[in-house]
PDB file of C-alpha atoms in Angstrom:
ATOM      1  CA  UNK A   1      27.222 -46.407 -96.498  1.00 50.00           C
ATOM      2  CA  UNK A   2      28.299 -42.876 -98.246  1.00 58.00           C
ATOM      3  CA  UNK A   3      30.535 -44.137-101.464  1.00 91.00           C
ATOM      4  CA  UNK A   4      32.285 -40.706-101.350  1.00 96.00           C
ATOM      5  CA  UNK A   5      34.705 -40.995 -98.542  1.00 97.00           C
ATOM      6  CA  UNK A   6      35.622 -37.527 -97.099  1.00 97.00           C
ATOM      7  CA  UNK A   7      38.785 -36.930 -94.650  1.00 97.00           C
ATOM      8  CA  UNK A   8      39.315 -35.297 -91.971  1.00 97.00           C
ATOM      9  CA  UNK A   9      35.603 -35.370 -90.748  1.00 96.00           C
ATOM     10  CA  UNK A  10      36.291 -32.306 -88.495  1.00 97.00           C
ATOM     11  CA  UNK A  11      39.654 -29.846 -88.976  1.00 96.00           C
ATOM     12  CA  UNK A  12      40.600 -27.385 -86.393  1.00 95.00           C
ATOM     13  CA  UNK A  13      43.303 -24.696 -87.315  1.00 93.00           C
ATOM     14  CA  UNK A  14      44.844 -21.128 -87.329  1.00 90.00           C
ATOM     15  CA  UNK A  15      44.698 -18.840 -89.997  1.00 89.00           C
ATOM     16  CA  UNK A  16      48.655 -19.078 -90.761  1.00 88.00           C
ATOM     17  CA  UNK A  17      48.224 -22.971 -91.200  1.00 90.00           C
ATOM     18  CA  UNK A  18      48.147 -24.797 -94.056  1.00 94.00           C
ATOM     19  CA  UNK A  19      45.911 -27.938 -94.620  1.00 95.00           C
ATOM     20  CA  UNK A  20      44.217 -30.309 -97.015  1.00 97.00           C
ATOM     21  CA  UNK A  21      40.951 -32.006 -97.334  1.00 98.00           C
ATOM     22  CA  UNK A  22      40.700 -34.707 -99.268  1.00 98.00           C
ATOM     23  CA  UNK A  23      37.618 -36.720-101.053  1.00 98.00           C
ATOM     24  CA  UNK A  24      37.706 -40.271-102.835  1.00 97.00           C
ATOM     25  CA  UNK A  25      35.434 -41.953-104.531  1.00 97.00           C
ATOM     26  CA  UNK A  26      35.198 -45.388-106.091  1.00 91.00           C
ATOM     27  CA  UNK A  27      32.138 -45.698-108.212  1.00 93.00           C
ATOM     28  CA  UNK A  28      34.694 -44.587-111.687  1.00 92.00           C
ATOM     29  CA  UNK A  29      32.786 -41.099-111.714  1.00 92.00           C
ATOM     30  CA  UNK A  30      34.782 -38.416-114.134  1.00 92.00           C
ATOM     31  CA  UNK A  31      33.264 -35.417-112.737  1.00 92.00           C
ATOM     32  CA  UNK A  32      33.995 -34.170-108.960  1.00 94.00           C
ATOM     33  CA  UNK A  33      32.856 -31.192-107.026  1.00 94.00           C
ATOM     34  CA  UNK A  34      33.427 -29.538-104.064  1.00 96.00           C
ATOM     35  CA  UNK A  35      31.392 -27.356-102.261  1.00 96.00           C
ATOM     36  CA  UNK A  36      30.569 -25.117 -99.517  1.00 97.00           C
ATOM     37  CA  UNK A  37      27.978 -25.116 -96.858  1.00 97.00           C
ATOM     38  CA  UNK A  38      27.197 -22.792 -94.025  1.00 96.00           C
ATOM     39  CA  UNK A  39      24.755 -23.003 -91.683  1.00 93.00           C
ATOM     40  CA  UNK A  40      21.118 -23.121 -92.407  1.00 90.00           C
ATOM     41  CA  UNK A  41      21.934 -22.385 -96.162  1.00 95.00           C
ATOM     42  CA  UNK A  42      22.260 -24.602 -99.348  1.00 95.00           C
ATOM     43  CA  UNK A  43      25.467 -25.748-100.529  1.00 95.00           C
ATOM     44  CA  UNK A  44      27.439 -23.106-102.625  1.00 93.00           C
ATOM     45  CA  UNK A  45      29.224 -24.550-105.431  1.00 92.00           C
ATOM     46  CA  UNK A  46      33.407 -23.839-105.436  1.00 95.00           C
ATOM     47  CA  UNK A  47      34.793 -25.908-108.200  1.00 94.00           C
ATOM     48  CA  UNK A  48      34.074 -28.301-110.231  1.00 93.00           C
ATOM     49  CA  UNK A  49      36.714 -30.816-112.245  1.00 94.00           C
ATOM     50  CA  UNK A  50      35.567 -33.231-115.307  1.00 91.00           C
ATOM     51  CA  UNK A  51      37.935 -35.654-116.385  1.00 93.00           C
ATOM     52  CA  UNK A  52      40.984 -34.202-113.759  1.00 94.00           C
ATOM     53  CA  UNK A  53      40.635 -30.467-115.373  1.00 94.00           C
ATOM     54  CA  UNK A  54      39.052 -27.795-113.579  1.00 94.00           C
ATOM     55  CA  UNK A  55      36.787 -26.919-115.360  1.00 90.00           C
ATOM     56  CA  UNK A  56      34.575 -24.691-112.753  1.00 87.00           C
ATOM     57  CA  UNK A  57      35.767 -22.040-110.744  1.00 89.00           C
ATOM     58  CA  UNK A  58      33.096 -19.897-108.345  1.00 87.00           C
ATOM     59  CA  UNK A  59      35.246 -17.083-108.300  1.00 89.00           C
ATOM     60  CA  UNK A  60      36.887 -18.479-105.053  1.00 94.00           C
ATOM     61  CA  UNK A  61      39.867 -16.388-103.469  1.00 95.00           C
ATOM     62  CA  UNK A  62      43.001 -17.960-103.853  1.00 95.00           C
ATOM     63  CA  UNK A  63      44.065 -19.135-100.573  1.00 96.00           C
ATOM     64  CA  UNK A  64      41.067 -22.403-101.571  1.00 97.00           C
ATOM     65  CA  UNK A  65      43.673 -24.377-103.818  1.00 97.00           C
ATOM     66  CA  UNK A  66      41.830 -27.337-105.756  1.00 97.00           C
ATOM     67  CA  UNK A  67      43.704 -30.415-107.095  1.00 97.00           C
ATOM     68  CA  UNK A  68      42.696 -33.373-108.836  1.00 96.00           C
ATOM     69  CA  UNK A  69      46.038 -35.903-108.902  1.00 95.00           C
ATOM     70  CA  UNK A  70      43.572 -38.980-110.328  1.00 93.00           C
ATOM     71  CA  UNK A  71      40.299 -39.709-111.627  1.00 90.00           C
ATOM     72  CA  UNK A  72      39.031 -41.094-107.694  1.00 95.00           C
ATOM     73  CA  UNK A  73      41.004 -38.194-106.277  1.00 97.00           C
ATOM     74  CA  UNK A  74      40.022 -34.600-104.782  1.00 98.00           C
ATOM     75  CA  UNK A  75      41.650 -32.363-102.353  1.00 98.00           C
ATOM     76  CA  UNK A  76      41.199 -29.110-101.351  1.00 98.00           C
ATOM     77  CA  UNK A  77      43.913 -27.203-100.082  1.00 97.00           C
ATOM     78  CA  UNK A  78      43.486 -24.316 -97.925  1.00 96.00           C
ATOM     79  CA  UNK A  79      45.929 -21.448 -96.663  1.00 94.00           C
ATOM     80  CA  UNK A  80      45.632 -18.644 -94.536  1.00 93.00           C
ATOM     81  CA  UNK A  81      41.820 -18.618 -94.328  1.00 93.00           C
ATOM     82  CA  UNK A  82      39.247 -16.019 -92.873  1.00 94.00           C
ATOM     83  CA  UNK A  83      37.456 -17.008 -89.590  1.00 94.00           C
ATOM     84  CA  UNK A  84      34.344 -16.745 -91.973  1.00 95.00           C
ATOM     85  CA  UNK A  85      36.074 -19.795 -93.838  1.00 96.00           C
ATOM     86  CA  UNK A  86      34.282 -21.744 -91.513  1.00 97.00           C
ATOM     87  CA  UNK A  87      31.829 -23.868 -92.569  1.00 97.00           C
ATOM     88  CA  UNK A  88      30.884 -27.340 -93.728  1.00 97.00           C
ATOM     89  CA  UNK A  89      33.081 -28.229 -96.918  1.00 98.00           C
ATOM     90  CA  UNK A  90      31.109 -31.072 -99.271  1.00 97.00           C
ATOM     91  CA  UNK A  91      32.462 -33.135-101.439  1.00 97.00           C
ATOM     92  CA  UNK A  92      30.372 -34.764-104.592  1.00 95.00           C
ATOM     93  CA  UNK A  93      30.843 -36.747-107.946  1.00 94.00           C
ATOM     94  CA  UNK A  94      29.013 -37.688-110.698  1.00 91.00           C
ATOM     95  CA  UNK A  95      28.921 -39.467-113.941  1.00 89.00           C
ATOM     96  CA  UNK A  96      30.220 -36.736-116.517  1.00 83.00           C
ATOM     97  CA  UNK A  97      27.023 -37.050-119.041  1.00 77.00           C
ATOM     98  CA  UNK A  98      23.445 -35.301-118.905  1.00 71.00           C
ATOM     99  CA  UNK A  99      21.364 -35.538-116.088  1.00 75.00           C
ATOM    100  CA  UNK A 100      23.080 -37.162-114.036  1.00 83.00           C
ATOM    101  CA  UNK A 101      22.814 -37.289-109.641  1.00 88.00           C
ATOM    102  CA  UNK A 102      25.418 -35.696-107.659  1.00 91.00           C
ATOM    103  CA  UNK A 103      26.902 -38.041-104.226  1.00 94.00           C
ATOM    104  CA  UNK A 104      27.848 -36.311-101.437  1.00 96.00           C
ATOM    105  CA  UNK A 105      30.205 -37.347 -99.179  1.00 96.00           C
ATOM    106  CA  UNK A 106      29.756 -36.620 -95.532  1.00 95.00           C
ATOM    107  CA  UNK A 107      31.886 -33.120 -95.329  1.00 97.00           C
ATOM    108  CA  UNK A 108      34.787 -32.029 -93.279  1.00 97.00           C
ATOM    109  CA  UNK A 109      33.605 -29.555 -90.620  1.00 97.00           C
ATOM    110  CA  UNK A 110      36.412 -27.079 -90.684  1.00 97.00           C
ATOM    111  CA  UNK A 111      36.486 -24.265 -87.791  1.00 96.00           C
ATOM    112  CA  UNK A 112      39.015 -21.689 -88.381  1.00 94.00           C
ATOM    113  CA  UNK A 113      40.383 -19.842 -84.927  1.00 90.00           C
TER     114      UNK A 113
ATOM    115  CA  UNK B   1      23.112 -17.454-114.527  1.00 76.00           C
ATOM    116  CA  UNK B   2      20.329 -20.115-113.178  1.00 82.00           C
ATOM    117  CA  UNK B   3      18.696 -19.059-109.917  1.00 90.00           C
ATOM    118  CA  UNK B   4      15.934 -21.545-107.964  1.00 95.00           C
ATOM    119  CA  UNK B   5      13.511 -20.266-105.932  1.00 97.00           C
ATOM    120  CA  UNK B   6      12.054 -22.586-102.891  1.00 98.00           C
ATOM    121  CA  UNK B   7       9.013 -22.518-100.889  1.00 98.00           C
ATOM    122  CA  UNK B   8       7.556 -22.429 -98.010  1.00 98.00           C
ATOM    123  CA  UNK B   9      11.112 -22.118 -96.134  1.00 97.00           C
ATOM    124  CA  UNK B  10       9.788 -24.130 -93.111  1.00 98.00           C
ATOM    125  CA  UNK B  11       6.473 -26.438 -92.954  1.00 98.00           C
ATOM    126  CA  UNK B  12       5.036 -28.154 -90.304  1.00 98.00           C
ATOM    127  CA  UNK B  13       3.143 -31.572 -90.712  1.00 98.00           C
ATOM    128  CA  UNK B  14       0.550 -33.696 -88.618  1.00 98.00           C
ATOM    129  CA  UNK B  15       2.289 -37.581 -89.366  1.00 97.00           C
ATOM    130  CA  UNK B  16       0.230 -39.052 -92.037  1.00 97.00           C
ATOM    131  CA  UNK B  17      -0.471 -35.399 -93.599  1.00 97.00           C
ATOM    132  CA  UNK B  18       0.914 -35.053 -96.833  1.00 98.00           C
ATOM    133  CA  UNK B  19       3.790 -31.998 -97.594  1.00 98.00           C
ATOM    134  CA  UNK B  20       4.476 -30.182-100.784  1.00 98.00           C
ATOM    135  CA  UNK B  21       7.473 -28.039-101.094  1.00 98.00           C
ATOM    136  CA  UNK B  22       7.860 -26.142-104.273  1.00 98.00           C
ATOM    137  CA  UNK B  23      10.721 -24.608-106.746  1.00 98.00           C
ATOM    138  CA  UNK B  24      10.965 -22.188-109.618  1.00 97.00           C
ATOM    139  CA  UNK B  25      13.699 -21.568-111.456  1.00 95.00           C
ATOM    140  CA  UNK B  26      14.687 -19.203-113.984  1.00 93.00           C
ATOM    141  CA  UNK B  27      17.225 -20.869-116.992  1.00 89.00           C
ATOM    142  CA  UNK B  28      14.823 -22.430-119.555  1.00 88.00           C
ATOM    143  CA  UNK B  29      18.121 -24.028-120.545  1.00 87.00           C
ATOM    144  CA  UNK B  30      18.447 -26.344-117.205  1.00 90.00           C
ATOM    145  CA  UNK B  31      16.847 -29.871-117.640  1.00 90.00           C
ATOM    146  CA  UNK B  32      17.805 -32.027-114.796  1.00 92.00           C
ATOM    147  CA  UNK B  33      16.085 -31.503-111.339  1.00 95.00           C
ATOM    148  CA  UNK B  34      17.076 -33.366-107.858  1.00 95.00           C
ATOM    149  CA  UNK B  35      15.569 -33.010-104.851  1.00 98.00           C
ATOM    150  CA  UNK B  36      18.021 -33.899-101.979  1.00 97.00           C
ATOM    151  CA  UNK B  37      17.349 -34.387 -98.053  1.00 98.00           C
ATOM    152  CA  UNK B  38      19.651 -33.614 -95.660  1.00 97.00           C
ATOM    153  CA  UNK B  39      19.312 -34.560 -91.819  1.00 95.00           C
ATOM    154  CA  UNK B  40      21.208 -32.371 -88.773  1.00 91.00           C
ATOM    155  CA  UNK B  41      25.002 -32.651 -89.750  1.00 87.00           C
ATOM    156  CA  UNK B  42      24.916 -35.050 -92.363  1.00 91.00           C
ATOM    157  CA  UNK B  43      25.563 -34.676 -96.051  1.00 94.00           C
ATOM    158  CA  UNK B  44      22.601 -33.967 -98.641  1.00 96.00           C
ATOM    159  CA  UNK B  45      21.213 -37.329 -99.742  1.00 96.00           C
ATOM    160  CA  UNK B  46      19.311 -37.895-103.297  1.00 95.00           C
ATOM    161  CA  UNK B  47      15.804 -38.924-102.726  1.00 97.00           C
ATOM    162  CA  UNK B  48      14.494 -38.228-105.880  1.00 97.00           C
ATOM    163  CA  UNK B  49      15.381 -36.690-109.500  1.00 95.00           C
ATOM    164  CA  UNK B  50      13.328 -35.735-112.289  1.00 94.00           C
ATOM    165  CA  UNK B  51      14.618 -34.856-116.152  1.00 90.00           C
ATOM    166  CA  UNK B  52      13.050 -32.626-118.706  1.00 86.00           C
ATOM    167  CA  UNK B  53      11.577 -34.856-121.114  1.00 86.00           C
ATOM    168  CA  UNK B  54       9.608 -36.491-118.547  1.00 85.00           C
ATOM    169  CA  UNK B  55       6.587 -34.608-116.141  1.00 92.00           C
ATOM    170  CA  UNK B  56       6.071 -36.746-113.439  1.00 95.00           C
ATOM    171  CA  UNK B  57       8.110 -39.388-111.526  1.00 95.00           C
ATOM    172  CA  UNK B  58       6.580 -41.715-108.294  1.00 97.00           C
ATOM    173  CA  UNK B  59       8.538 -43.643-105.451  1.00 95.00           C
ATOM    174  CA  UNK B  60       6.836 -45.388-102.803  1.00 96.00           C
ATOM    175  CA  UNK B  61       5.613 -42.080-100.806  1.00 97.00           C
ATOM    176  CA  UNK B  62       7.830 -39.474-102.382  1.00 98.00           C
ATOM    177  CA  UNK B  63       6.948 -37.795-106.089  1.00 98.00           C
ATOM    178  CA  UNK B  64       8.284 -34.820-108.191  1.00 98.00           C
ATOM    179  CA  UNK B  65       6.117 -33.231-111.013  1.00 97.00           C
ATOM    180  CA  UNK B  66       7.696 -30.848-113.432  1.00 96.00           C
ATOM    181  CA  UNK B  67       6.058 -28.265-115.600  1.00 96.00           C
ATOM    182  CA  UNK B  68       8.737 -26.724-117.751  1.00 93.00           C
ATOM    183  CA  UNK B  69       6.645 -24.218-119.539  1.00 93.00           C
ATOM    184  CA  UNK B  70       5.890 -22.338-115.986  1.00 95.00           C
ATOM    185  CA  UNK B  71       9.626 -23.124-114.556  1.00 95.00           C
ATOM    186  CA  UNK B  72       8.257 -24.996-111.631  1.00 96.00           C
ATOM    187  CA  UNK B  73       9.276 -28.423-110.169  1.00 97.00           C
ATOM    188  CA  UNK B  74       7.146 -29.984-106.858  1.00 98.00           C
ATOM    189  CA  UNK B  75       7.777 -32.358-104.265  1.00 98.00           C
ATOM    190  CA  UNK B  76       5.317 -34.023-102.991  1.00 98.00           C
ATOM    191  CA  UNK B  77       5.498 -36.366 -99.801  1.00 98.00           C
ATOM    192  CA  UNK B  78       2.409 -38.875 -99.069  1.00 97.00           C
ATOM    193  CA  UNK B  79       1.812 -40.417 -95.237  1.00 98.00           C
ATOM    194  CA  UNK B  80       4.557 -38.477 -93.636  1.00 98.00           C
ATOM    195  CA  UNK B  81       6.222 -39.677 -90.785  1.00 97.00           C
ATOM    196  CA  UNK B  82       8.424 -38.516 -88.070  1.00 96.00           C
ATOM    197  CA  UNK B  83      11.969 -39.959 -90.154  1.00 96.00           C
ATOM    198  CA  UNK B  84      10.876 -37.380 -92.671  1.00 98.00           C
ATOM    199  CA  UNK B  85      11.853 -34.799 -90.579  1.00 97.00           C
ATOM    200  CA  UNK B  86      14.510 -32.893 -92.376  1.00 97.00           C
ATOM    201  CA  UNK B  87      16.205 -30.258 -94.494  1.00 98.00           C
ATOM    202  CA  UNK B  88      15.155 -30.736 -98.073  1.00 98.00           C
ATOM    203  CA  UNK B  89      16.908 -29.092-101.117  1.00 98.00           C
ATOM    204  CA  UNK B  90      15.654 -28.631-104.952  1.00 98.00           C
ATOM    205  CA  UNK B  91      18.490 -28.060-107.299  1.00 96.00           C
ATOM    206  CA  UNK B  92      18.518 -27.629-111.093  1.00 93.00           C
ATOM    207  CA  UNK B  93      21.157 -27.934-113.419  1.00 88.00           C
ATOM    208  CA  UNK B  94      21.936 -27.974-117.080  1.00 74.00           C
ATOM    209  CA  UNK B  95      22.733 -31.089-118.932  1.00 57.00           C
ATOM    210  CA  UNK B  96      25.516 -29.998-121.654  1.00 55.00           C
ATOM    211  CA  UNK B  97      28.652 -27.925-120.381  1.00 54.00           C
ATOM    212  CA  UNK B  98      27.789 -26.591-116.771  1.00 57.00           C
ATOM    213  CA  UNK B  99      26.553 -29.583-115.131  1.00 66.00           C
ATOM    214  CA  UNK B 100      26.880 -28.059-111.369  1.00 80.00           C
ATOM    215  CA  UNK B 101      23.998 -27.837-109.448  1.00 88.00           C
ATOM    216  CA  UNK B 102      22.008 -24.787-108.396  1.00 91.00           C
ATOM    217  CA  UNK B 103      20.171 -25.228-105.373  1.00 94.00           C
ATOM    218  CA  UNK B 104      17.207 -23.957-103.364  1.00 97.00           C
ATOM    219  CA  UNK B 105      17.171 -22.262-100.432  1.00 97.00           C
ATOM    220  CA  UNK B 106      15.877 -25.204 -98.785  1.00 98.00           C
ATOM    221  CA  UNK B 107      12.305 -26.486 -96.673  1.00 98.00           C
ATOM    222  CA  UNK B 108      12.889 -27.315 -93.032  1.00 98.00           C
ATOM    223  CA  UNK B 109      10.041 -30.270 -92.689  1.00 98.00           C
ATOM    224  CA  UNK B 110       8.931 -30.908 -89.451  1.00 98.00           C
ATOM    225  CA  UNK B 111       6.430 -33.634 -88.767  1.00 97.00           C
ATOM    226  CA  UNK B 112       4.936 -34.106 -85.419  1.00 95.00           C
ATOM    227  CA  UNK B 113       4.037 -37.214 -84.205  1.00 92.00           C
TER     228      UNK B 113
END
């Protein structure tokens, strides 16, 4: 059973729409993550929020909006995106101390038309 | 910034042969070290982690050695079997301020039956 719950587990849309993914987690984790995996390649951090402030930004282009509301809360949202948006979008916490592991949720596969 | 080299890129196993994959990476400054597995459209799951103040770590089949003077971190995989078949990620990170992970390129493990 994954502890980080991601939703939608697939997302369809256009690049004029606007949509959200969102991650939750349970386990009282402070620090949350959310990355970026393509095909065949590692995952490519994107941002990275300790204690509900972003406190990691990968240089991503503005139409990626990250938002923490609460401390079990993550959502991405995402407007007018590039066909080469598309990819596998992961979602991870951790304990916000040294050393610590990272758990993924399962991803939202997002395919952008 | 940190950067983690990963090799071989794919290996191929006879079950009950042992595997090694192997990382280097560059930030003298990073002291936690994950190794992750991640099957055919599912998320990256911890399977083991090692920290810097320690040089080797054992469970059940799976190890990690560390050698922080030479930068280089091992996995090492005892009686193999066909389940092990997968992706597998190192990562490295820091433990004050950027915790994110840096990962590997990644080892696609095949092991025939």
């Amino acid at each position: 059973d994954t502890e980080v719950t991601q939703t939608p587990k697939h997302l369809v849309m256009g690049m004029t729409n606007k949509k959200s993914l969102k991650c939750e987690q349970h386990m009282g984790h402070r620090a949350m993550y959310w990355y970026k995996q393509k095909a065949k390649k590692p995952p490519e951090l994107m941002f990275v929020y300790s204690y509900e402030k972003l406190s990691i930004n990968e240089s991503v282009p503005s139409r990626f909006s990250p938002e923490c509301p609460n401390s079990s809360l993550l959502n991405l949202h995402l407007h007018a995106l590039q066909p080469e948006d598309s990819a596998l979008y992961l979602c991870a916490s951790s304990q916000e101390r040294y050393g610590q592991p990272q758990h993924f949720g399962d991803g939202t596969r997002l395919s952008i038309l | 910034g940190e950067n983690v080299e990963q090799h071989p890129s794919t290996l191929s196993v006879q079950e009950g042969d042992s595997a090694v994959i192997k990382c280097t990476y560059s930030d003298s400054a990073s002291n936690y070290f994950p190794w992750y597995k991640q099957e055919l459209g599912k998320r990256p799951q911890l399977i083991i982690d090692i920290r810097s103040n320690v040089g080797e770590k054992k469970d059940q089949r799976i190890a990690v050695t560390l050698n922080k003077t030479a930068k280089h971190f091992s996995l090492h995989i005892t009686e193999t079997q066909p389940e092990d078949s997968a992706v597998y990620f190192c990562a490295a990170s820091m433990g004050t301020g950027r915790r994110a992970l840096t990962f590997g390129s990644g080892t696609r493990l095949q092991v025939q039956p």
